Coordinates of C-alpha atoms in Angstrom, one line a residue:
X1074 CA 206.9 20.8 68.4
X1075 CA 210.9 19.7 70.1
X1076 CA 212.3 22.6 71.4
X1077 CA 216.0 23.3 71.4
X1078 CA 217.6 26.4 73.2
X1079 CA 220.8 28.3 73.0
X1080 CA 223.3 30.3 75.3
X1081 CA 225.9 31.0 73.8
X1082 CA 229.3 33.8 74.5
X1083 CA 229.1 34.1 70.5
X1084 CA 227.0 37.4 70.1
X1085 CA 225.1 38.1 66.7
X1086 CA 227.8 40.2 64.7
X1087 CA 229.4 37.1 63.6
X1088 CA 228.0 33.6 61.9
X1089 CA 228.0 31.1 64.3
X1090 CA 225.0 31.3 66.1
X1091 CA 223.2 31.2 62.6
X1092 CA 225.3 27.9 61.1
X1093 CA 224.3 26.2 64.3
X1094 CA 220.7 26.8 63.4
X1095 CA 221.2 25.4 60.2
X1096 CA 223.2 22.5 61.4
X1097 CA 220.3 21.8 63.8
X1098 CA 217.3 22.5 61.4
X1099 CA 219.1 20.2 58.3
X1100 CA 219.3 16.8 61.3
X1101 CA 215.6 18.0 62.8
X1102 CA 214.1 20.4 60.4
X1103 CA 210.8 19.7 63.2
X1104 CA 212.7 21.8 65.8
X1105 CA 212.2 25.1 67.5
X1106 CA 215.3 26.7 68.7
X1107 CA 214.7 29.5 71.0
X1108 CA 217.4 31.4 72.2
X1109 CA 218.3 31.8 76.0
X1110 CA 220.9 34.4 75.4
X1111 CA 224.0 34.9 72.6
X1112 CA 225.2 37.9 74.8
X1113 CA 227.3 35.8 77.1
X1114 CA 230.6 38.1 78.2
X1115 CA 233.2 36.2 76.2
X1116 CA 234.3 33.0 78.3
X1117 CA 232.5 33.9 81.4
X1118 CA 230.8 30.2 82.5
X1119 CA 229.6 31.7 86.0
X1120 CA 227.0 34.3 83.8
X1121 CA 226.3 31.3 81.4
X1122 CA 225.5 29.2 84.4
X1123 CA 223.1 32.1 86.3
X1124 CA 221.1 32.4 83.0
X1125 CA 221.0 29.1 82.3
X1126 CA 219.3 28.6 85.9
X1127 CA 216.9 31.1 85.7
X1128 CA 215.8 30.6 82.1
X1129 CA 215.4 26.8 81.9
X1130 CA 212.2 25.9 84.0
X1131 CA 209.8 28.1 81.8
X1132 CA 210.6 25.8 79.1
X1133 CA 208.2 22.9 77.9
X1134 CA 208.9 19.7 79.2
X1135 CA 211.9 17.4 77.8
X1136 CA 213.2 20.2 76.1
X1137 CA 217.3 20.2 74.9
X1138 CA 219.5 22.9 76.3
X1139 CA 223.1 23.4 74.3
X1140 CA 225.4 25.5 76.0
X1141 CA 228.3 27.1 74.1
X1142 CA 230.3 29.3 76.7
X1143 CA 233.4 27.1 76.1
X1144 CA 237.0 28.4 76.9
X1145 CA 238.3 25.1 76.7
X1146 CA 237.5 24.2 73.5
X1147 CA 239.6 21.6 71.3
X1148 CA 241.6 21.3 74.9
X1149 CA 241.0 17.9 76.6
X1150 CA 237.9 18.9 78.6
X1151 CA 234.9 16.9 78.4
X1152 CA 231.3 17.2 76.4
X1153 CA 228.9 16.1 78.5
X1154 CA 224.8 15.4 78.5
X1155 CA 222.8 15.5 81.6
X1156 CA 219.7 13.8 81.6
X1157 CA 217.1 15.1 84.4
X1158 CA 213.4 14.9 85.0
X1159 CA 212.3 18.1 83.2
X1160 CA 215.1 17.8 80.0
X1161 CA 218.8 17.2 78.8
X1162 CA 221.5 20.0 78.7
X1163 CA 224.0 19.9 76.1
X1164 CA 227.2 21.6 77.6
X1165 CA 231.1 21.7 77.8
X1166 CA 232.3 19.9 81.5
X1167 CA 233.2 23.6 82.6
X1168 CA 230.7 24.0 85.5
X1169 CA 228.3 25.3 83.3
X1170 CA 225.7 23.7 84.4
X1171 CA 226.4 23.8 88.4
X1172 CA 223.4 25.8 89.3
X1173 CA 221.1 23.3 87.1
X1174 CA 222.8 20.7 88.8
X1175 CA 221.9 22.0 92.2
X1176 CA 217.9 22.3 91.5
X1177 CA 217.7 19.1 90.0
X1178 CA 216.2 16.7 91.7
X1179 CA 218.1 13.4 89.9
X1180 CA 220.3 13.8 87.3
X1181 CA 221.6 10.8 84.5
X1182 CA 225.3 12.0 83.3
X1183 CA 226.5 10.8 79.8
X1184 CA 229.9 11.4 78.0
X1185 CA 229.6 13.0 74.4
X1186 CA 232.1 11.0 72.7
X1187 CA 230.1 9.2 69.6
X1188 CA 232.2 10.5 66.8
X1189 CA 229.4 9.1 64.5
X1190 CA 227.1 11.9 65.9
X1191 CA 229.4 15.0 65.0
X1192 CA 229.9 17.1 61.5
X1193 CA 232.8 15.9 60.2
X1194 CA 236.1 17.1 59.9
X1195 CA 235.4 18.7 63.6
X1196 CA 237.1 21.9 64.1
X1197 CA 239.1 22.6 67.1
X1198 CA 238.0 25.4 67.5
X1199 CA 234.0 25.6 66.9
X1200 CA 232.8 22.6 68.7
X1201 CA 228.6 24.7 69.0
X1202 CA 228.8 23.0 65.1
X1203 CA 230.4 20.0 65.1
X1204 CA 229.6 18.5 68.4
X1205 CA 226.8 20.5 70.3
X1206 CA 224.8 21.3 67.4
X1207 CA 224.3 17.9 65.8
X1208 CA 224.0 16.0 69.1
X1209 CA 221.2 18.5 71.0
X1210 CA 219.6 18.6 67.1
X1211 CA 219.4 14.5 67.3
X1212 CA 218.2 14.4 70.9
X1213 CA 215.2 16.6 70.4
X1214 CA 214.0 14.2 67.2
X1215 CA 214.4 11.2 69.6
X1216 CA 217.7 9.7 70.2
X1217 CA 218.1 8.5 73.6
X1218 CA 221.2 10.2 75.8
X1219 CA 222.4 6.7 76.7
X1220 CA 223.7 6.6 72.6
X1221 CA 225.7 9.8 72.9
X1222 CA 228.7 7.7 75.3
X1223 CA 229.2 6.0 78.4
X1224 CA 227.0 6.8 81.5
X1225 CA 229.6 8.7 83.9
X1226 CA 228.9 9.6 87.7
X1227 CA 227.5 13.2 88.3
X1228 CA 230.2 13.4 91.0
X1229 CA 232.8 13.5 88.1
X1230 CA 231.1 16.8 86.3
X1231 CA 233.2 20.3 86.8
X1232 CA 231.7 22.2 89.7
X1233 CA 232.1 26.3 89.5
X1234 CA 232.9 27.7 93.1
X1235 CA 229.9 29.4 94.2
X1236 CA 230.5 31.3 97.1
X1237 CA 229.2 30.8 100.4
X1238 CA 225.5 30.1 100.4
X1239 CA 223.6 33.0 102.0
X1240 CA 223.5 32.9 105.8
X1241 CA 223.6 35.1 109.4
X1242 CA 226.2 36.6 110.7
X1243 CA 227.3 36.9 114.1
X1244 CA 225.9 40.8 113.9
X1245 CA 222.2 38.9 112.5
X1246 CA 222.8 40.0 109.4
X1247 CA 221.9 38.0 106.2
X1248 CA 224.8 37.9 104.4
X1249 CA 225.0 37.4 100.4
X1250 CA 226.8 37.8 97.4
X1251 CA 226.0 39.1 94.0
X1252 CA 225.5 36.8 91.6
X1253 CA 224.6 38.4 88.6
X1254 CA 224.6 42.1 87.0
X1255 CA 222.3 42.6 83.9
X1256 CA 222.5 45.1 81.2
X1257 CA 220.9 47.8 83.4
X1258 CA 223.0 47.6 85.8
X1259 CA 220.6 45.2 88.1
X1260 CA 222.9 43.4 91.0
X1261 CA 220.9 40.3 91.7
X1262 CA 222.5 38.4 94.8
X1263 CA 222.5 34.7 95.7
X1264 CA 219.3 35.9 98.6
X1265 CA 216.6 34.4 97.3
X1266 CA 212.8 35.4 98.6
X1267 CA 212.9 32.5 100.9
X1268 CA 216.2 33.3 102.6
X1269 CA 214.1 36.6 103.0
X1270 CA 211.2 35.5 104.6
X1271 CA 213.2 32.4 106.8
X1272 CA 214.6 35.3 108.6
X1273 CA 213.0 38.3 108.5
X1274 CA 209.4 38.5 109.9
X1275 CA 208.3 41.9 108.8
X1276 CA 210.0 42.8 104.9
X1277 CA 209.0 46.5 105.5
X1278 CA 211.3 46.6 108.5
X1279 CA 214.7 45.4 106.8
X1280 CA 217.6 47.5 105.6
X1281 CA 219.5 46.3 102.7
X1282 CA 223.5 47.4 102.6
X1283 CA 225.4 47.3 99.5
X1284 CA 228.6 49.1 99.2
X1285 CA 228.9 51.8 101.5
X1286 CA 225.4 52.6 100.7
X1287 CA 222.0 51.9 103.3
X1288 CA 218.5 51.0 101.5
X1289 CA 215.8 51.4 103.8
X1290 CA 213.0 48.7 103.2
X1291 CA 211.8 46.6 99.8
X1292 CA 210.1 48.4 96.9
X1293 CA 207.3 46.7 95.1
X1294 CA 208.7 48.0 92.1
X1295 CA 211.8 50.5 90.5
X1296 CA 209.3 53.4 90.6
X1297 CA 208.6 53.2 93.8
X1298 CA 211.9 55.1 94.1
X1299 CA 212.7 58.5 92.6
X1300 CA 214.4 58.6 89.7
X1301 CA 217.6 58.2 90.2
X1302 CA 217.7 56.7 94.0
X1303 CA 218.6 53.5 95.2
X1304 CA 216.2 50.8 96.0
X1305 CA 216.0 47.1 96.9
X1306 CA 213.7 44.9 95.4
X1307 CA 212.7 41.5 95.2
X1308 CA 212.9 40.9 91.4
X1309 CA 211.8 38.7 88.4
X1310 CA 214.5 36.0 89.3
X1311 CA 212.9 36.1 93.4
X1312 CA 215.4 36.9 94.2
X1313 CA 217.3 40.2 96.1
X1314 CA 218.2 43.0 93.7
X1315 CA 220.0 46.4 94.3
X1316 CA 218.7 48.8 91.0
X1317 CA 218.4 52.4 90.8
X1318 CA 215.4 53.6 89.1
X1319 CA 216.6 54.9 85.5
X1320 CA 220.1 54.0 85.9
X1321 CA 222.8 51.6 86.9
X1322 CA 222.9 50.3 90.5
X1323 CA 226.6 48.9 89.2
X1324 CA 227.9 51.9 87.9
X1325 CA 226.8 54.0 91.0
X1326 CA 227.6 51.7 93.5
X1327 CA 230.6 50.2 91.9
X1328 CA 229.9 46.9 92.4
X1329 CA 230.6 43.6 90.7
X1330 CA 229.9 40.0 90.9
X1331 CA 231.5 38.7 93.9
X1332 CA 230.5 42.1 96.1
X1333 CA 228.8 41.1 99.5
X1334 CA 225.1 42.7 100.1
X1335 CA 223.7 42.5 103.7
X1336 CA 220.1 42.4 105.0
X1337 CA 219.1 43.3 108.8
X1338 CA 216.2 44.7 110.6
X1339 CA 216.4 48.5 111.1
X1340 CA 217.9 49.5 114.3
X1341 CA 214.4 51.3 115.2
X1342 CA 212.5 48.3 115.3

């Protein structure tokens, strides 16, 4: 069975995410469409693109991704499809997609601008049914990328600025940036488990600094730490995490995306 996923900013208070479904099921009633997330903050395309990144390779293969997190719509940004080897992502040209773009190993580029493919009239303002809708619905039953427009160069897409990659300091520190904050109050950083290990020889013997506060060592999991304390943990995304067990880690730090989180061998060892 085609699979279809959707992120979206729209939330599920409202009708949209449910008339995209229906636009989608009426062109491939054959689809599944699984949803990635429609808890987006409103217009925020550097969340889109985290989730998006960490939710797309545990799909089956060839699958269609729409995005909807899409400020610009009805302006005179682009609709764009990006063909790789695992599937093809349906999205605005908002960097959206930069962190996909980033994994991918090789990536085809095509413009959405095949009027025949849309619901017609198209709204200026609800482009998730006119454009991405019918075009990520037709893709999944079959139609190739290369119909949806012109082949453009991946060069040309919208890039979302990042942040520096992790990397040492002149103290040896490992030097990061939050990335992402979930609904408990999780901050996941741009330190990946490989940056980790690169660097540090013995995980037991690192400190992790975030705000003005110190975490000594990695938990396995949140309840290693009393309830209530700080800990640092690699997490579900591999990736460095600052949580406090039973609470927020961004409401008790006071810390955002953006915040610098450092990692350095404790001064005992």
């Amino acid at each position: 069975m085609p699979v279809i996923s959707l992120l979206t900013d729209f939330g599920l208070s409202d009708p949209y995410v449910g008339i995209m479904k229906a636009v989608i099921t009426s062109l491939c009633p054959q689809a599944r469409v699984i949803d990635i997330s429609h808890d987006v903050a409103p217009q925020d395309v550097y969340q889109a693109a985290f989730m998006l990144a960490a939710a797309h390779g545990f799909f089956p293969h060839n699958s269609v991704h729409a995005v909807v997190v899409d400020p610009g719509v009805g302006s005179s940004r682009r609709s764009v499809a990006v063909r790789t080897s695992k599937a093809v992502f349906v999205a605005p040209d908002n960097g959206v997609l930069s962190l996909v773009l980033d994994d991918a190993d090789n990536a085809d580029v095509f413009l959405v601008n095949n009027s025949d493919l849309y619901l017609h009239p198209v709204s200026r303002t609800f482009h998730g049914r006119d454009v991405f809708a019918p075009v990520a619905a037709r893709l999944v039953c079959g139609m190739k990328p290369e119909m949806l427009g012109p082949e453009i160069a991946l060069q040309s897409l919208v890039r979302l600025e990042l942040g520096p990659a992790p990397h040492m300091d002149a103290s040896g520190r490992l030097t990061g940036t939050v990335v992402y904050a979930d609904r408990f109050g999780n901050l996941v950083s741009n330190i990946g488990r490989s940056h980790l290990e690169k660097h540090f020889r013995d995980l037991d013997a690192v400190c992790v600094q975030a705000g003005n506060q110190v975490i000594s060592g990695l938990s396995r999991c949140y309840a290693d730490a009393a309830i209530g304390r700080l800990l640092a943990i690699t997490g579900s995304f591999d990736r460095l995490e600052i949580s406090v067990n039973q609470d927020s880690a961004a409401r008790v730090l006071q810390m955002a995306v953006g915040d610098p989180v450092y990692v350095f061998v404790r001064p005992d060892r």
